Coordinates of C-alpha atoms and ligand atoms in Angstrom, one line a residue:
M82 CA 27.9 14.6 16.3
R83 CA 24.9 16.7 15.3
R84 CA 23.5 18.9 18.1
P85 CA 19.8 18.1 18.7
L86 CA 17.2 20.8 18.1
V87 CA 13.8 20.9 19.7
A88 CA 11.5 23.3 17.9
G89 CA 8.0 24.3 19.0
N90 CA 5.5 25.2 16.2
W91 CA 2.8 27.2 17.9
K92 CA 0.7 27.3 14.7
M93 CA -2.3 29.7 14.7
H94 CA -2.5 29.7 18.5
G95 CA -2.1 32.4 21.1
T96 CA -3.4 35.7 22.4
R97 CA -1.2 38.3 24.0
A98 CA -2.2 37.0 27.4
S99 CA -1.7 33.3 26.6
V100 CA 1.6 34.0 24.9
A101 CA 2.8 35.9 28.0
E102 CA 1.9 32.9 30.1
L103 CA 3.8 30.6 27.8
I104 CA 6.8 32.8 27.8
K105 CA 6.8 32.8 31.6
G106 CA 6.7 29.0 31.6
L107 CA 9.5 28.7 29.1
R108 CA 11.7 31.2 31.1
H109 CA 11.4 28.8 34.0
L110 CA 12.6 25.8 32.2
A111 CA 16.0 24.3 33.0
L112 CA 17.2 23.3 29.6
P113 CA 19.7 20.5 29.2
A114 CA 23.2 21.4 27.9
G115 CA 24.1 20.4 24.4
I116 CA 20.8 21.0 22.6
D117 CA 19.3 23.9 20.7
V118 CA 15.8 25.1 21.3
A119 CA 13.6 27.3 19.1
V120 CA 10.0 28.4 19.1
F121 CA 7.9 29.5 16.2
P122 CA 5.0 31.8 17.3
S123 CA 2.5 33.4 15.0
C124 CA 3.9 36.4 13.2
L125 CA 1.8 38.7 15.4
H126 CA 3.5 37.5 18.5
I127 CA 7.1 37.3 17.3
A128 CA 8.2 40.6 18.8
Q129 CA 6.5 39.8 22.1
V130 CA 8.3 36.4 22.3
I131 CA 11.7 37.8 21.3
A132 CA 11.4 40.4 24.0
G133 CA 10.0 38.0 26.5
L134 CA 12.8 35.4 26.0
E135 CA 15.6 37.8 26.1
G136 CA 18.6 36.3 27.8
K137 CA 17.1 32.8 27.5
A138 CA 18.9 30.4 25.1
M139 CA 16.0 29.9 22.8
A140 CA 15.9 31.0 19.1
V141 CA 12.7 32.4 17.7
G142 CA 11.5 31.7 14.2
A143 CA 8.5 32.4 11.9
Q144 CA 6.1 29.8 10.5
N145 CA 6.2 31.1 7.0
C146 CA 7.7 33.9 4.8
A147 CA 7.2 35.6 1.5
V148 CA 8.8 34.2 -1.7
E149 CA 10.6 37.6 -2.2
P150 CA 13.4 38.3 0.3
M151 CA 13.0 42.1 0.5
Q152 CA 10.1 44.2 1.6
G153 CA 7.9 45.5 -1.2
A154 CA 4.4 45.5 -2.7
L155 CA 3.1 42.1 -1.6
T156 CA 0.0 42.6 0.5
G157 CA -0.5 40.3 3.5
E158 CA 3.0 38.7 3.3
V159 CA 6.0 39.1 5.5
A160 CA 9.4 39.4 3.9
P161 CA 12.3 37.2 5.3
S162 CA 14.3 40.5 5.6
Q163 CA 11.6 41.8 7.9
L164 CA 11.7 38.6 10.0
A165 CA 15.5 38.9 10.3
D166 CA 15.1 42.5 11.2
A167 CA 12.6 41.6 14.0
G168 CA 15.2 39.1 15.4
C169 CA 14.1 35.8 13.9
R170 CA 16.7 33.3 13.2
M171 CA 14.8 30.6 11.5
V172 CA 11.7 30.1 9.4
L173 CA 9.5 27.0 8.6
V174 CA 9.0 26.4 4.9
G175 CA 6.6 24.0 3.3
H176 CA 4.7 22.9 6.4
S177 CA 2.1 20.4 5.3
E178 CA -0.8 22.6 6.5
R179 CA 0.5 25.3 4.1
R180 CA 1.0 22.7 1.3
Q181 CA -2.5 21.3 1.8
I182 CA -4.6 24.2 2.9
M183 CA -2.8 27.1 1.2
G184 CA -1.9 25.1 -1.9
E185 CA 1.9 25.8 -1.6
R186 CA 3.8 23.8 -4.2
D187 CA 7.4 22.6 -4.3
E188 CA 8.5 25.4 -6.6
M189 CA 7.1 28.1 -4.3
I190 CA 8.7 26.4 -1.3
S191 CA 12.1 26.5 -3.0
R192 CA 11.7 30.2 -3.5
K193 CA 10.8 30.7 0.1
F194 CA 13.8 28.6 1.2
A195 CA 16.2 30.7 -1.0
A196 CA 14.6 34.0 0.1
A197 CA 15.0 33.0 3.7
Q198 CA 18.7 32.0 3.3
S199 CA 19.5 35.2 1.4
C200 CA 18.5 37.1 4.5
G201 CA 20.5 35.0 6.9
L202 CA 17.6 33.0 8.2
V203 CA 17.9 29.2 8.6
P204 CA 15.0 27.5 6.7
V205 CA 13.4 24.4 8.2
L206 CA 12.1 22.5 5.2
C207 CA 9.1 20.4 6.1
V208 CA 8.4 17.3 4.1
G209 CA 6.0 14.3 4.6
E210 CA 3.5 12.0 3.0
T211 CA -0.2 11.7 3.5
L212 CA -1.8 8.5 4.8
E213 CA -3.0 7.6 1.3
Q214 CA 0.5 8.0 -0.1
R215 CA 2.0 5.9 2.7
E216 CA -0.6 3.1 2.1
A217 CA 0.2 3.2 -1.6
G218 CA 3.9 2.6 -0.7
K219 CA 4.9 6.0 -2.0
T220 CA 6.4 7.6 1.1
I221 CA 10.0 7.7 0.0
E222 CA 9.1 8.8 -3.5
V223 CA 6.9 11.7 -2.2
V224 CA 9.4 12.9 0.4
G225 CA 12.2 12.4 -2.2
R226 CA 10.4 14.7 -4.6
Q227 CA 9.7 17.4 -2.0
L228 CA 13.4 17.4 -1.0
G229 CA 14.6 16.9 -4.5
T230 CA 13.0 20.0 -5.8
V231 CA 15.0 22.2 -3.4
I232 CA 18.2 20.3 -4.2
E233 CA 17.6 20.8 -7.9
D234 CA 16.6 24.4 -7.6
L235 CA 19.2 25.6 -5.1
G236 CA 21.9 22.9 -5.1
V237 CA 22.7 20.5 -2.2
G238 CA 25.0 23.2 -0.7
A239 CA 21.9 25.0 0.4
F240 CA 21.5 22.3 3.1
A241 CA 24.7 23.3 4.7
S242 CA 22.7 26.0 6.6
A243 CA 19.3 24.5 6.7
I244 CA 17.3 22.0 8.6
V245 CA 14.9 19.3 7.4
A246 CA 11.8 18.2 9.3
Y247 CA 10.1 15.0 8.4
E248 CA 6.4 15.2 9.4
P249 CA 4.1 12.5 8.1
V250 CA 0.8 14.3 7.5
W251 CA -1.2 11.4 9.1
A252 CA 0.7 11.9 12.3
I253 CA 0.2 15.7 12.7
G254 CA -2.2 16.6 15.4
T255 CA -3.8 13.2 15.2
G256 CA -2.2 11.5 18.2
L257 CA -0.8 8.9 15.8
T258 CA 3.0 8.9 15.8
A259 CA 5.2 7.2 13.4
T260 CA 7.1 4.4 15.2
P261 CA 10.7 5.1 15.7
E262 CA 11.5 2.6 13.0
Q263 CA 9.1 4.1 10.5
A264 CA 10.6 7.6 11.1
Q265 CA 14.2 6.3 11.1
E266 CA 13.6 4.7 7.7
V267 CA 12.5 8.0 6.1
H268 CA 15.2 10.0 7.9
A269 CA 17.8 7.7 6.6
A270 CA 16.4 8.0 3.1
I271 CA 16.5 11.8 3.3
R272 CA 20.1 11.7 4.5
A273 CA 21.0 9.2 1.7
Q274 CA 19.5 11.4 -0.9
L275 CA 21.6 14.4 0.3
A276 CA 24.6 12.1 0.6
A277 CA 24.3 11.1 -3.0
E278 CA 25.1 14.7 -3.8
N279 CA 27.4 15.7 -0.9
G280 CA 28.5 13.4 1.9
E281 CA 29.6 16.2 4.3
V282 CA 26.4 18.2 3.9
A283 CA 24.4 15.0 4.5
R284 CA 26.3 14.1 7.7
K285 CA 25.9 17.5 9.2
V286 CA 22.3 18.4 8.4
R287 CA 19.8 18.1 11.2
I288 CA 16.7 16.1 10.4
L289 CA 13.8 16.6 12.9
Y290 CA 10.8 14.4 13.3
G291 CA 7.4 15.9 13.8
G292 CA 3.9 14.5 14.3
S293 CA 2.3 14.1 17.7
V294 CA 5.6 14.1 19.5
K295 CA 5.1 14.4 23.3
A296 CA 7.1 13.8 26.4
A297 CA 6.0 10.2 26.5
N298 CA 7.3 9.2 23.1
A299 CA 10.1 11.7 22.5
A300 CA 13.0 9.7 24.0
E301 CA 12.4 6.6 21.8
L302 CA 12.2 8.7 18.7
F303 CA 15.3 10.8 19.5
R304 CA 17.3 7.7 20.2
M305 CA 17.2 6.7 16.5
P306 CA 20.5 7.4 14.7
D307 CA 19.1 9.8 12.0
I308 CA 16.6 11.7 14.2
D309 CA 18.2 14.9 15.4
G310 CA 15.4 16.3 17.4
G311 CA 11.7 17.2 16.9
L312 CA 9.3 19.8 15.5
I313 CA 6.6 19.9 18.1
G314 CA 3.1 21.3 17.5
G315 CA 0.4 20.8 20.2
A316 CA 2.8 19.7 22.9
S317 CA 4.8 22.9 22.5
L318 CA 2.0 25.0 23.8
N319 CA 2.5 23.6 27.3
A320 CA 5.8 24.8 28.7
D321 CA 6.2 21.8 31.1
E322 CA 5.5 19.3 28.4
F323 CA 7.9 21.1 26.0
G324 CA 10.5 21.2 28.7
A325 CA 10.2 17.4 29.2
I326 CA 10.7 16.9 25.4
C327 CA 13.8 19.1 25.5
R328 CA 15.2 17.0 28.4
A329 CA 14.5 13.8 26.3
A330 CA 16.6 15.4 23.5
G331 CA 19.4 16.1 26.0
S332 CA 19.7 12.7 27.5
Ligands
PGA230 P1 1.7 18.1 16.3 O1 2.2 19.0 15.1 O2 2.9 17.9 17.2 O3 0.6 18.8 16.9 O4 1.3 16.8 15.7 C1 3.5 19.0 14.5 C2 3.6 20.0 13.4 O5 2.7 20.2 12.6 O6 4.7 20.7 13.3

């Protein structure tokens, strides 16, 4: 059995004051047994969140990392080793906002994935198709290519200590959610692609769904056999809503 993970991606949100409020709300949550919970604040707030959540069973991760593992001359970037030193346990790589707005390509995302792992961080590889790609019937091909680059570059074994997040671009921040069946189809394809290389890795890897997940639709998504939790954007900024999503994963 895979242990569900509910992960909150705070994106470029938060001030010291609003983050303090959110921490307070998260500390009050009664989390269900048997699930993992993680939050991904902006880099600026990672130290505040790690300190604020001390003693609470919630991991903290970063939303991005440098392509090079170790600190050095790379202005404006944060090294995975620095994230690990700060107390991060995970890092998102290849979020669609970074692919689309920052122009990150599959090769760069593979490097970030490898750099993160070399520092002991668990990468959460985000994949997903645009609406145009879905409408052209290319969803499985696009997601397969995004996943395939990392498999080719690093080997399927890299997924023994990584997480995959399927996030259809058209569902992110739009209020449109993939139906449980649409999501399950892609999750199953991701698992099959990994299974073609290594059955055990495929069976054990957690595949999260992301894209307008909220308390009202979480349970039906999490019920699908290949959906092992969620990557939550907007709804993770509200502690009560996030708590309700965690409970849906625990039930
Ligand atoms: P959303 O974002 O839940 O606000 O749609 C999800 C994500 O981008 O990770």
